[in-house]
Coordinates of C-alpha atoms in Angstrom, one line a residue:
M142 CA -7.8 44.5 24.1
Y143 CA -10.8 42.3 23.5
S144 CA -11.9 39.8 21.1
H145 CA -15.8 39.7 21.1
L146 CA -17.1 36.4 19.8
E147 CA -20.0 34.2 19.7
H148 CA -19.5 30.5 20.3
D149 CA -22.5 28.2 20.0
G150 CA -24.8 31.2 20.7
K151 CA -22.9 32.4 23.8
H152 CA -20.7 35.4 23.7
I153 CA -17.0 34.9 24.8
H154 CA -14.8 37.9 25.5
T155 CA -11.2 36.9 25.2
D156 CA -8.9 39.4 26.7
L157 CA -5.8 39.3 24.7
T158 CA -3.8 41.1 27.2
L159 CA -3.9 38.4 29.7
N160 CA -1.2 35.8 29.9
Q161 CA -1.4 32.8 27.8
T162 CA -2.1 30.4 30.7
E163 CA -5.2 32.4 31.7
I164 CA -6.3 32.8 28.0
K165 CA -6.2 29.1 27.5
R166 CA -8.0 28.4 30.8
R167 CA -10.8 30.6 29.7
L168 CA -10.9 29.1 26.2
L169 CA -11.2 25.6 27.6
E170 CA -13.9 26.6 30.4
A171 CA -16.1 28.3 27.7
Q172 CA -15.9 25.6 25.4
E173 CA -16.6 23.1 28.1
N174 CA -19.8 25.1 29.2
S175 CA -21.1 25.1 25.6
R176 CA -20.3 21.4 25.0
A177 CA -23.3 20.0 26.9
Q178 CA -25.8 22.1 24.9
R179 CA -24.0 21.2 21.7
K180 CA -24.4 17.5 22.4
L181 CA -28.1 17.8 22.6
A182 CA -28.2 18.7 19.0
L183 CA -26.3 15.8 17.9
H184 CA -29.3 14.4 16.0
D185 CA -28.7 17.5 13.6
A186 CA -25.0 17.0 13.3
V187 CA -23.2 16.6 10.1
K188 CA -22.5 12.9 9.1
E189 CA -19.6 12.4 6.7
D190 CA -17.5 9.5 5.8
I191 CA -14.6 9.0 8.2
I192 CA -11.3 9.6 6.6
V193 CA -8.1 9.2 8.6
H194 CA -4.7 10.7 7.2
F195 CA -1.2 9.9 8.1
I196 CA 1.9 11.6 6.6
R197 CA 5.0 9.7 6.0
L198 CA 7.9 11.7 4.4
Y199 CA 11.3 10.5 3.5
S200 CA 14.5 12.5 3.1
G201 CA 16.2 10.0 0.8
Y202 CA 15.1 8.4 -2.4
K203 CA 16.5 4.9 -1.6
P204 CA 14.2 3.5 1.1
S205 CA 14.9 0.3 2.8
D206 CA 13.4 -1.8 5.4
V207 CA 15.1 0.4 8.0
K208 CA 12.6 3.2 6.9
S209 CA 9.6 0.8 7.3
V210 CA 7.3 1.9 10.2
T211 CA 8.2 0.6 13.6
F212 CA 6.2 -2.0 15.7
M213 CA 4.7 0.8 17.7
E214 CA 3.7 2.8 14.7
C215 CA 2.1 -0.4 13.4
V216 CA 0.1 -0.7 16.6
S217 CA -0.8 3.0 16.2
L218 CA -2.4 2.4 12.7
L219 CA -4.0 -0.8 14.1
S220 CA -5.8 1.3 16.8
V221 CA -7.3 3.3 14.0
L222 CA -8.5 0.4 11.9
K223 CA -9.8 -1.5 14.9
N224 CA -11.3 1.1 17.1
L225 CA -12.4 3.9 14.7
Q226 CA -13.1 1.8 11.7
P227 CA -12.8 4.6 9.1
H228 CA -14.1 4.6 5.6
R229 CA -10.6 5.4 4.3
T230 CA -7.2 5.5 5.7
L231 CA -4.7 7.6 3.6
I232 CA -1.1 7.5 3.8
H233 CA 0.4 10.5 2.1
T234 CA 3.9 9.8 1.2
N235 CA 6.6 11.2 -1.2
L236 CA 7.8 7.6 -2.1
P237 CA 4.4 6.0 -3.0
E238 CA 6.4 3.1 -4.8
F239 CA 7.7 2.1 -1.3
W240 CA 5.4 0.1 0.9
P241 CA 6.5 1.2 4.4
F242 CA 4.4 -1.4 6.4
A243 CA 6.7 -4.4 6.2
N244 CA 7.0 -4.6 9.9
C245 CA 3.1 -4.8 10.3
A246 CA 2.9 -8.2 8.9
G247 CA 1.0 -10.5 11.4
I248 CA -0.2 -7.3 13.3
I249 CA -2.7 -5.8 10.6
K250 CA -4.5 -8.4 8.5
N251 CA -7.0 -6.2 6.6
W252 CA -5.6 -3.5 4.4
S253 CA -8.6 -2.9 2.2
G254 CA -9.3 0.5 3.5
V255 CA -5.7 1.8 3.5
E256 CA -4.6 3.9 0.5
I257 CA -1.3 5.3 -0.6
V258 CA -1.6 9.0 -1.7
P259 CA 1.5 10.3 -3.5
V260 CA 2.6 13.8 -2.5
R261 CA 5.7 15.8 -3.5
R262 CA 8.0 17.3 -0.9
K263 CA 7.8 21.1 -0.7
F264 CA 11.4 21.7 0.5
T265 CA 10.7 25.4 0.8
M266 CA 8.0 27.8 2.0
Q267 CA 7.8 31.4 1.0
G268 CA 11.5 31.2 -0.2
K269 CA 12.7 29.8 3.0
R270 CA 14.2 26.2 3.3
F271 CA 12.5 23.7 5.7
F272 CA 14.9 22.8 8.5
F273 CA 12.8 20.0 9.9
I274 CA 10.9 17.3 7.7
A275 CA 8.3 17.2 10.4
H276 CA 7.6 21.0 9.9
E277 CA 7.1 20.1 6.2
A278 CA 4.8 17.3 7.1
D279 CA 2.7 19.7 9.3
V280 CA 1.9 21.9 6.3
M281 CA 0.8 18.7 4.4
K282 CA -1.6 17.8 7.3
F283 CA -3.5 21.2 6.6
D284 CA -3.3 20.6 2.9
A285 CA -5.1 17.1 3.5
L286 CA -7.7 18.7 5.6
V287 CA -8.4 21.3 3.0
E288 CA -8.6 18.8 0.2
Y289 CA -10.3 15.8 2.0
G290 CA -11.4 16.9 5.4
G291 CA -11.2 14.1 8.1
L292 CA -8.9 13.4 11.0
V293 CA -5.0 13.8 10.8
L294 CA -2.9 11.6 13.3
D295 CA 0.6 11.3 14.1
F296 CA 2.1 7.8 14.2
D297 CA 2.5 8.0 18.0
V298 CA -1.2 8.7 18.7
Y299 CA -3.4 5.6 19.6
I300 CA -7.1 5.7 19.2
I301 CA -9.0 4.3 22.2
N302 CA -12.6 5.2 22.0
G303 CA -13.7 5.4 18.4
G304 CA -17.3 6.3 19.3
K305 CA -16.2 9.5 21.0
V306 CA -13.8 10.4 18.1
R307 CA -16.8 9.9 15.7
E308 CA -18.8 12.1 18.1
L309 CA -16.2 14.9 18.0
M310 CA -16.2 14.5 14.1
R311 CA -20.0 14.8 13.9
T312 CA -20.4 17.6 16.2
W313 CA -17.5 20.2 15.6
P314 CA -16.3 21.8 12.3
C315 CA -12.8 21.4 13.7
F316 CA -11.1 20.0 16.7
M317 CA -7.5 19.9 17.9
C318 CA -5.8 18.5 21.0
D319 CA -4.7 20.8 23.8
E320 CA -0.9 20.7 24.6
K321 CA 0.5 20.8 28.1
A322 CA 2.3 24.3 27.5
P323 CA 0.0 27.2 27.9
F324 CA 0.8 28.7 24.6
L325 CA 0.6 25.6 22.4
L326 CA -1.9 23.5 20.6
N327 CA -0.8 20.1 19.2
A328 CA -1.2 19.0 15.6
G329 CA -0.8 15.3 16.3
F330 CA -4.6 14.9 16.7
I331 CA -6.5 17.4 14.5
G332 CA -9.9 16.8 12.7
C333 CA -11.9 19.2 10.3
R334 CA -14.7 18.9 8.0
K335 CA -14.0 19.7 4.4
G336 CA -14.6 23.4 3.7
S337 CA -14.0 24.4 7.3
R338 CA -12.2 27.7 7.9
F339 CA -9.4 26.7 10.2
P340 CA -7.1 24.6 8.0
K341 CA -7.2 27.3 5.3
L342 CA -6.5 30.1 8.0
M343 CA -3.5 28.1 9.3
L344 CA -2.0 27.7 5.8
Q345 CA -2.4 31.4 5.1
R346 CA -1.7 33.2 8.4
S347 CA 0.8 30.7 9.8
Y348 CA 2.7 29.1 6.9
H349 CA 2.4 31.7 4.1
E350 CA 2.5 34.9 6.0
D351 CA 4.6 33.9 9.2
F352 CA 6.7 31.0 8.2
Q353 CA 9.5 30.5 10.7
P354 CA 11.8 27.6 9.3
K355 CA 13.8 27.0 12.4
L356 CA 10.7 27.3 14.8
W357 CA 8.6 24.1 14.0
L358 CA 6.4 24.6 16.9
W359 CA 5.7 28.2 16.3
N360 CA 3.8 27.5 13.2
S361 CA 2.0 24.3 14.1
G362 CA 1.4 24.9 17.8
Q363 CA 1.7 28.6 18.8
M364 CA 0.0 30.2 15.9
S365 CA -2.8 27.6 16.1
F366 CA -3.3 28.6 19.6
N367 CA -3.0 32.4 18.7
L368 CA -5.8 31.8 16.1
V369 CA -8.1 30.1 18.4
A370 CA -7.6 32.8 21.0
E371 CA -8.7 35.3 18.5
D372 CA -11.7 33.2 17.5
P373 CA -12.7 30.3 19.7
S374 CA -15.4 29.3 17.3
L375 CA -12.5 28.1 14.9
V376 CA -11.6 25.0 16.8
E377 CA -12.7 22.8 19.7
L378 CA -10.0 22.1 22.0
V379 CA -9.8 18.5 23.2
P380 CA -8.0 17.9 26.5
G381 CA -6.5 14.7 27.8
I382 CA -4.9 13.4 24.5
C383 CA -1.7 15.5 23.9
N384 CA -0.9 17.1 27.3
I385 CA 1.3 14.4 28.8
P386 CA 3.8 16.3 30.9
T387 CA 7.3 16.4 29.2
E388 CA 8.9 14.6 31.9
D389 CA 6.6 11.7 31.5
R390 CA 7.1 11.0 27.9
F391 CA 10.4 9.1 28.0
N392 CA 9.0 6.5 30.4
V393 CA 5.6 5.7 29.5
L394 CA 6.3 2.0 29.4
E395 CA 7.5 1.9 33.0
H396 CA 4.5 3.0 35.1
R397 CA 1.5 1.3 36.2
D398 CA -1.9 2.6 37.7
R399 CA -1.3 6.0 36.1
Y400 CA -4.0 5.9 33.5
N401 CA -7.8 5.2 33.4
W402 CA -8.1 4.3 29.7
T403 CA -11.9 4.4 29.9
D404 CA -11.6 8.3 30.4
K405 CA -9.5 8.7 27.2
I406 CA -10.6 9.2 23.6
A407 CA -7.0 8.7 22.4
Y408 CA -3.5 8.9 23.6
H409 CA -0.6 10.9 22.1
T410 CA 2.6 9.4 23.6
F411 CA 5.4 11.5 22.1
Y412 CA 7.2 8.1 22.6
H413 CA 9.3 7.0 19.6
D414 CA 11.6 3.9 20.3
K415 CA 12.3 2.3 16.9
T416 CA 13.8 -0.7 18.7
F417 CA 10.9 -1.7 20.8
T418 CA 9.3 -4.9 19.5
R419 CA 6.4 -7.3 20.4
A420 CA 9.0 -9.4 22.3
H421 CA 9.8 -6.4 24.5
L422 CA 6.0 -5.7 25.0
R423 CA 5.7 -9.3 26.4
K424 CA 8.0 -8.3 29.2
T425 CA 6.4 -5.0 29.8
N426 CA 4.4 -4.4 33.0
S427 CA 2.8 -1.0 32.6
S428 CA -0.5 0.8 32.1
F429 CA 0.6 1.8 28.5
G430 CA 1.8 -1.8 27.9
D431 CA -1.8 -2.9 28.8
L432 CA -3.2 -0.5 26.2
L433 CA -0.8 -1.8 23.5
N434 CA -1.8 -5.4 24.4
W435 CA -5.5 -4.6 24.2
I436 CA -5.2 -2.9 20.9
L437 CA -3.2 -6.0 19.6
S438 CA -6.0 -8.3 21.0
D439 CA -9.3 -9.1 19.5
D440 CA -11.1 -7.6 22.7
R441 CA -13.2 -4.7 21.6
R442 CA -14.0 -3.6 25.2
L443 CA -12.0 -0.8 26.5
P444 CA -9.4 -1.5 29.2
G445 CA -10.0 0.4 32.6
P446 CA -7.5 0.6 35.4
M447 CA -5.6 -2.6 35.7
L448 CA -8.0 -3.9 32.9
K449 CA -10.6 -4.6 35.5
R450 CA -13.2 -2.3 34.0
R451 CA -14.6 -2.6 30.5
V452 CA -16.6 -0.2 28.4
R453 CA -17.8 -0.7 24.8
P454 CA -16.2 1.8 22.5
F455 CA -19.2 2.1 20.3

């Protein structure tokens, strides 16, 4: 069974009987081959306001400082404001009266572009109860892309090269980061122009027609992969952001010389340590610690290996 498609003027045959590893390999290869030609047409690319979205849902109705964003989540937001400099940064939350950024005092000084957008929790989809609040948040990511367009990020994603992110947003109707697993994409870093097909298709095909309340990654990760396997023109896959191996996700603050940050657009750590503070960072000796310190600094040049090589992000 073949899906015959045209992607940037080139015909791509996706053999849907292949194993998922081979399908993804062919997708990445075909898109990489077309990327160089597409970049030549950047002067004709669509230019829109840069809008970044974060989703922050709470399961209770009596928030406290405990539910404020963590130090590392503050640094994630700072990486967006410093390195991407969007026109608007929208925080979609079901408790708009609660300011979740108490822990960011002294880290983020300019809040002028940050807006709180009230949303209502869905609780159910197609008559089935959500088991995971993050599953519910994923639906809201695609809702936001349909309504506004822009870039949706998780709070454990750090923007490194804002210029390259802007290039992605100018060049492709939609893009989404590749996941290490051969059958998954990752919704922690996904961007779409307003009016693009992919967010609407995900809401319809994945969440309205095939909602699996106990299988969070099926709806956000595997169904997105299935749709792109059917039609590679829907989404440009972005490698190198969300495909950190599972075994490395718990010790990102312990290794040195593992990353060349000048090669990365952004970095999805999958690392959630609510107890980690700036005091802990001062004692950290790791490549990821270098990145966090650079985001917190006033230096706008990108850190290379061991901070020896610098590249301007714009």
